mmCIF file with all atom_site columns, C-alpha atoms in Angstrom:
data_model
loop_
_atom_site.group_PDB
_atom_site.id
_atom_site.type_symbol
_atom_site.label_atom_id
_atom_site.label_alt_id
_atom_site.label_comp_id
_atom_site.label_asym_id
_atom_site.label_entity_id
_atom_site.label_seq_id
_atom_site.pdbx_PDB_ins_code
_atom_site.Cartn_x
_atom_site.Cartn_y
_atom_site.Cartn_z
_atom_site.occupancy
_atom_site.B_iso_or_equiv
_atom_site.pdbx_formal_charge
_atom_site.auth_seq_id
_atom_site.auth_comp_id
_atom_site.auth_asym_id
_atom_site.auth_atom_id
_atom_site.pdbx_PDB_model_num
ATOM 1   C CA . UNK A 1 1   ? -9.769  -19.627 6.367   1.00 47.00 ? 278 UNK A CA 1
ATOM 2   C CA . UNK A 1 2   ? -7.935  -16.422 5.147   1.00 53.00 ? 279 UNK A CA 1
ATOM 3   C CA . UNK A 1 3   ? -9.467  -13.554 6.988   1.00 53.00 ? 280 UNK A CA 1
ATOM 4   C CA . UNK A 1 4   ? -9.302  -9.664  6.387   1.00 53.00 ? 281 UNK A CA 1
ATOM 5   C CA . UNK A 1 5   ? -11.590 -7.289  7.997   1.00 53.00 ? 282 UNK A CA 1
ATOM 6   C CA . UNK A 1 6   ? -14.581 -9.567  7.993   1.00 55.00 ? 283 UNK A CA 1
ATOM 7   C CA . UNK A 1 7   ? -16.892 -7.420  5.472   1.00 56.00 ? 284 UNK A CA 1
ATOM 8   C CA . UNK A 1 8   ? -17.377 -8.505  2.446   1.00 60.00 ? 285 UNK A CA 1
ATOM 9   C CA . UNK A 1 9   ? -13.863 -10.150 2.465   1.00 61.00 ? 286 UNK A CA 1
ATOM 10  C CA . UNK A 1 10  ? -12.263 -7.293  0.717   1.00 63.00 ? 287 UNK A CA 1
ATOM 11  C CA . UNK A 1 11  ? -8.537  -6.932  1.861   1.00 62.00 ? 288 UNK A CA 1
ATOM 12  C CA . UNK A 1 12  ? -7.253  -4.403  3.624   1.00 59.00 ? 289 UNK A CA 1
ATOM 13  C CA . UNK A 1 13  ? -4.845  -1.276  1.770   1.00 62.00 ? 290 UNK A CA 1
ATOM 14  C CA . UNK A 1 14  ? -4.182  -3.657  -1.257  1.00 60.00 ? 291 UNK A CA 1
ATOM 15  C CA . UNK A 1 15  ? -2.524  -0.712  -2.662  1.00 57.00 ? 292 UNK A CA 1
ATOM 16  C CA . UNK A 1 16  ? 0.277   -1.151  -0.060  1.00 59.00 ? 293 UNK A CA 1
ATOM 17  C CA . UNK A 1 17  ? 1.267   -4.775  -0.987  1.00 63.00 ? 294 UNK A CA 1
ATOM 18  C CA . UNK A 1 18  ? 4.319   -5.581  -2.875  1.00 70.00 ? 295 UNK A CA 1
ATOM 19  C CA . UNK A 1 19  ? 5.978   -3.454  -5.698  1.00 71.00 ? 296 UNK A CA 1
ATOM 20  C CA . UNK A 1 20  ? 2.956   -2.429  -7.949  1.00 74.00 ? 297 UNK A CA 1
ATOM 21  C CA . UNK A 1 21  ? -0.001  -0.296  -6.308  1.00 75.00 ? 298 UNK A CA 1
ATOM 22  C CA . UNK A 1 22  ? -2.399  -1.339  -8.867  1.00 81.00 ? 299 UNK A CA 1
ATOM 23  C CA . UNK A 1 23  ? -2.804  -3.981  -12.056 1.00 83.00 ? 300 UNK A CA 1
ATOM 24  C CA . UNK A 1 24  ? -1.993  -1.341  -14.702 1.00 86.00 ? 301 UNK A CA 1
ATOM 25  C CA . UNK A 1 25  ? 1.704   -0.558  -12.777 1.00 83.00 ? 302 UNK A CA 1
ATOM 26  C CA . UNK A 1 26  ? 2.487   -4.113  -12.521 1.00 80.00 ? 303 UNK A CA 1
ATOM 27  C CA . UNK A 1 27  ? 1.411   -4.553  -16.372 1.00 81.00 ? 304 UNK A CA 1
ATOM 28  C CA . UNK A 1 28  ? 3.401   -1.672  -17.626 1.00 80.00 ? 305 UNK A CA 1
ATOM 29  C CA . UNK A 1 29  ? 6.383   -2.546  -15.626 1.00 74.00 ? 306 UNK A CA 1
ATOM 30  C CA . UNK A 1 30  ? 6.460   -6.273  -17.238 1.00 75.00 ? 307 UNK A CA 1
ATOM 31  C CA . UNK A 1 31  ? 5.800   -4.404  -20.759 1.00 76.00 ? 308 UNK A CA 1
ATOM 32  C CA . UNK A 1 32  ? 8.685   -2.076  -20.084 1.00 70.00 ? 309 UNK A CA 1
ATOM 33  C CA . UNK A 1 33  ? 11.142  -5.524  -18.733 1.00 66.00 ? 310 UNK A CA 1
ATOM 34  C CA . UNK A 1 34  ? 10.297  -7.180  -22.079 1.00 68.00 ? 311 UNK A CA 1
ATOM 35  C CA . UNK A 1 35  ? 11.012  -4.337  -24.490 1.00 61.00 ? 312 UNK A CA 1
ATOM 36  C CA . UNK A 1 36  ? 13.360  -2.116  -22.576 1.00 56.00 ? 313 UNK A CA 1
ATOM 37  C CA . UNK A 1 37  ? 16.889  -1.615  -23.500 1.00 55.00 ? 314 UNK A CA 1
ATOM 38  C CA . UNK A 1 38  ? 19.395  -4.463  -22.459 1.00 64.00 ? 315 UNK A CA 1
ATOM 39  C CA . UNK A 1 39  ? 22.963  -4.196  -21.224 1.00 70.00 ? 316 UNK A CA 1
ATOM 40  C CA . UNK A 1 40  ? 25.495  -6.375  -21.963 1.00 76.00 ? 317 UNK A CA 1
ATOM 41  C CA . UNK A 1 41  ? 27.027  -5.851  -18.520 1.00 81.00 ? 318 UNK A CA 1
ATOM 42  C CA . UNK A 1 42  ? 23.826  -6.594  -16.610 1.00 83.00 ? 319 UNK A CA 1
ATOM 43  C CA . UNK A 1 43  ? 23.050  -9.576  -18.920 1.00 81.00 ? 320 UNK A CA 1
ATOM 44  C CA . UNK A 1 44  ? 26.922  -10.889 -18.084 1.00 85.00 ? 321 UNK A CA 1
ATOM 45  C CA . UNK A 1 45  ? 26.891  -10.253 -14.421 1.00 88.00 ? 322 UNK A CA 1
ATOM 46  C CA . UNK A 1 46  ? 24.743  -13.359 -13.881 1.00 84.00 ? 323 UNK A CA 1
ATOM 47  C CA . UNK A 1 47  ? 27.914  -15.962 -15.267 1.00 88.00 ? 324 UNK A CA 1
ATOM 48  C CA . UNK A 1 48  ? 30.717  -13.555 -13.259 1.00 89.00 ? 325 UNK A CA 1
ATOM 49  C CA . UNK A 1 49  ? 28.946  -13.536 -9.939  1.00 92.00 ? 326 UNK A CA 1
ATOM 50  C CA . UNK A 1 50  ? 30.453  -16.874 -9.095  1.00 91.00 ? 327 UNK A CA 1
ATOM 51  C CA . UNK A 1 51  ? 34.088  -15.683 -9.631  1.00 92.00 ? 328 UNK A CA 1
ATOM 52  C CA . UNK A 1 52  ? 33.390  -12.405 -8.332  1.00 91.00 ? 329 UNK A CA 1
ATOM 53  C CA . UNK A 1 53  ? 31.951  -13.142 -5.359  1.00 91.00 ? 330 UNK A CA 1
ATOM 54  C CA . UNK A 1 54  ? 31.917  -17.280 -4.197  1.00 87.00 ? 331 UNK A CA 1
ATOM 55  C CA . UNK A 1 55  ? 30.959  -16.836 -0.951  1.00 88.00 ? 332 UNK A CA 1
ATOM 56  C CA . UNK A 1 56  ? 28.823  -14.368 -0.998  1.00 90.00 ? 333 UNK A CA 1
ATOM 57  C CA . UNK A 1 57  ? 25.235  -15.471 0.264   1.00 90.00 ? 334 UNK A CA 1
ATOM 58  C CA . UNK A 1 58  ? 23.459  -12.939 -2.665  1.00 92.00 ? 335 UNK A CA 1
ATOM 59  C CA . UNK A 1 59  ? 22.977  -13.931 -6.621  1.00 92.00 ? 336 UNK A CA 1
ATOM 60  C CA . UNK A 1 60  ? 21.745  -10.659 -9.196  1.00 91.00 ? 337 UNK A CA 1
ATOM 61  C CA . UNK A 1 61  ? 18.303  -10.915 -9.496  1.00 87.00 ? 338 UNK A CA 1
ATOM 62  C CA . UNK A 1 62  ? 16.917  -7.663  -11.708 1.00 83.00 ? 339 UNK A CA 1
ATOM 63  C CA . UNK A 1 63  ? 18.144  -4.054  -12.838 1.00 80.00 ? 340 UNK A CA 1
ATOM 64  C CA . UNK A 1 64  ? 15.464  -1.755  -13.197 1.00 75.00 ? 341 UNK A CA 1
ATOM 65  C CA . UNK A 1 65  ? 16.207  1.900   -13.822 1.00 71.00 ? 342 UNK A CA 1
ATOM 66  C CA . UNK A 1 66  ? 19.857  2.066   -12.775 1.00 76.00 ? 343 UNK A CA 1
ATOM 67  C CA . UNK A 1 67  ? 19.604  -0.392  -9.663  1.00 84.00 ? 344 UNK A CA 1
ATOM 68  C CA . UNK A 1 68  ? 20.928  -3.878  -9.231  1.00 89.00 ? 345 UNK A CA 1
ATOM 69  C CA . UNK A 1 69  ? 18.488  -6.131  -6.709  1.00 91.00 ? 346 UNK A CA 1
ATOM 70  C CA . UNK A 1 70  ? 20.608  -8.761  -5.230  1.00 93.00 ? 347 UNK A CA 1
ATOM 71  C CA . UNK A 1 71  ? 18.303  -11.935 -3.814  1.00 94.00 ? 348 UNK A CA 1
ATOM 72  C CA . UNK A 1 72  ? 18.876  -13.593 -0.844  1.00 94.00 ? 349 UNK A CA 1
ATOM 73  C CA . UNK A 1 73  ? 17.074  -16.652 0.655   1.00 94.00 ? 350 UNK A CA 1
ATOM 74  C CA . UNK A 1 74  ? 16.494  -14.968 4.061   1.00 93.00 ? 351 UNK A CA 1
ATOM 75  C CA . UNK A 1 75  ? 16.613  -12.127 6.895   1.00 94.00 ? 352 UNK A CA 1
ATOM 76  C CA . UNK A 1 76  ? 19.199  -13.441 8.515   1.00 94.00 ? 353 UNK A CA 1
ATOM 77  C CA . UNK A 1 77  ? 21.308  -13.528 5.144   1.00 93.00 ? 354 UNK A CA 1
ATOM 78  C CA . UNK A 1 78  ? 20.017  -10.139 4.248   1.00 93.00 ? 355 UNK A CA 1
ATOM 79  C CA . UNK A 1 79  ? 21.398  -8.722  7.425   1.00 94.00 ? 356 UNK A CA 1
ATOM 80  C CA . UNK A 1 80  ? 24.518  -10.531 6.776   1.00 93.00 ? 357 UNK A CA 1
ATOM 81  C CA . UNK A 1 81  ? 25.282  -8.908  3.276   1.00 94.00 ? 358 UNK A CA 1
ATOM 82  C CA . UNK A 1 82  ? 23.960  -5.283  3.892   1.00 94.00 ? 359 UNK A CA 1
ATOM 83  C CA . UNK A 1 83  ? 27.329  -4.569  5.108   1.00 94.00 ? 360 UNK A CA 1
ATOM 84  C CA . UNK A 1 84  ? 29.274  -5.593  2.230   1.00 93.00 ? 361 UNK A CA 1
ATOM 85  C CA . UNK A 1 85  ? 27.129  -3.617  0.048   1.00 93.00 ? 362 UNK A CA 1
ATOM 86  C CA . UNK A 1 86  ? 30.118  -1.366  -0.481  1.00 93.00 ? 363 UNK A CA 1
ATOM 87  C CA . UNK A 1 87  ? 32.347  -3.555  -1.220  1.00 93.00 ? 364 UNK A CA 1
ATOM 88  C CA . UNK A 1 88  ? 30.086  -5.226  -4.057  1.00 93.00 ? 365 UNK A CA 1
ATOM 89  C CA . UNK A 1 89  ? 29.145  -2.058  -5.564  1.00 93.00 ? 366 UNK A CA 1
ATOM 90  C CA . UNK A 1 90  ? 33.455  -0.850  -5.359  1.00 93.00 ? 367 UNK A CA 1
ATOM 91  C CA . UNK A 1 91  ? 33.977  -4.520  -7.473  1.00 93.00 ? 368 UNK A CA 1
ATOM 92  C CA . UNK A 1 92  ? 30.809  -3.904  -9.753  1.00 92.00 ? 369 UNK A CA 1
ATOM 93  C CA . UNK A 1 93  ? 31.770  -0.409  -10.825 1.00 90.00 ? 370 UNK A CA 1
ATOM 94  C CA . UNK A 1 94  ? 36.018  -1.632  -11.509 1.00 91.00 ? 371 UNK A CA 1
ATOM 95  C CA . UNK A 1 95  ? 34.626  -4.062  -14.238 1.00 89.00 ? 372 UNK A CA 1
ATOM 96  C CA . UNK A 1 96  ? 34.719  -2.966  -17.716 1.00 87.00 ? 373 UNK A CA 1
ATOM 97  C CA . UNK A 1 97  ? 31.352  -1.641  -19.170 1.00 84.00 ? 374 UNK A CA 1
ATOM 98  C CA . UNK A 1 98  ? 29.829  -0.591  -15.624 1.00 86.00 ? 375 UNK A CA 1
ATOM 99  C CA . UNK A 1 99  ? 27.744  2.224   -15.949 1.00 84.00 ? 376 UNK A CA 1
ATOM 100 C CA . UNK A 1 100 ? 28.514  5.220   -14.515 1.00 86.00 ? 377 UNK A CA 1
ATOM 101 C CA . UNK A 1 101 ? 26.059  5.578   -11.708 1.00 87.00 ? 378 UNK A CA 1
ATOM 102 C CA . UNK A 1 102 ? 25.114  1.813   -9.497  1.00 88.00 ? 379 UNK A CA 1
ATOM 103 C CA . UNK A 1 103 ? 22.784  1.564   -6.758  1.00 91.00 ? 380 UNK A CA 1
ATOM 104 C CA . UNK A 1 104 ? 22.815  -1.712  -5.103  1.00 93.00 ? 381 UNK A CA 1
ATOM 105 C CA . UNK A 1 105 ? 19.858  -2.941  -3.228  1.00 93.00 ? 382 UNK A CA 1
ATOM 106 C CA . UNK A 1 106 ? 19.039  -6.276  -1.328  1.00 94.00 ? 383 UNK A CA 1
ATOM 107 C CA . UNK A 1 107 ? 15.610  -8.073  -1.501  1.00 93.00 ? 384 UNK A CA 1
ATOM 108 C CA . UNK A 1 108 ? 14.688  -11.455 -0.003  1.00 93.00 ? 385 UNK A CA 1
ATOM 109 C CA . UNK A 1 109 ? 13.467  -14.193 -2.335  1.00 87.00 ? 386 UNK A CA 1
ATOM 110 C CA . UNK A 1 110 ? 13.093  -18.109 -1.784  1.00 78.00 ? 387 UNK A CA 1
#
């Protein structure tokens, strides 16, 4: 049986779980990925990836406010692709239609 702190089976700093602190940030944030403004570069990256990089361990996952999450499956592939970070974000920015300013960022996902 899941267990918390035992009173009243409330859990404990809910604010500190995943990306949203609270309903209303998670809401907005879905909103703003419905109706916010697409990129034709972002929306392409998905069918390049495989020529770009084939044996890479990462796919794209999301860009949200100038940064590019890449997924992985695990920690152990997550360690293995922080170095090459670099090099993907050198590649990403040489394509035609790259904006200007790319973070790169890694985040586990199964």
């Amino acid at each position: 049986m899941p267990y918390e702190n035992g009173e009243n089976w409330l859990p404990v700093d809910p604010d500190k779980r995943g990306r949203h602190g609270t309903f209303a940030e998670a809401l907005k944030a879905a909103v703003s990925g419905l109706a916010g403004e697409r990129s034709d570069f972002f929306d392409s990256l998905a069918d390049r990836w495989p020529s770009l990089f084939s044996d890479f361990a990462a796919r794209p996952g999301r860009y949200d406010d100038g940064r590019l999450f890449l997924y992985v499956k695990s920690a152990p592939a997550l360690f293995a692709m922080r170095p090459r970070l670099a090099s993907i974000k050198r590649t990403l920015a040489a394509l035609p239609g790259a904006p200007k300013k790319l973070d790169v960022y890694l985040e586990i996902h199964r």
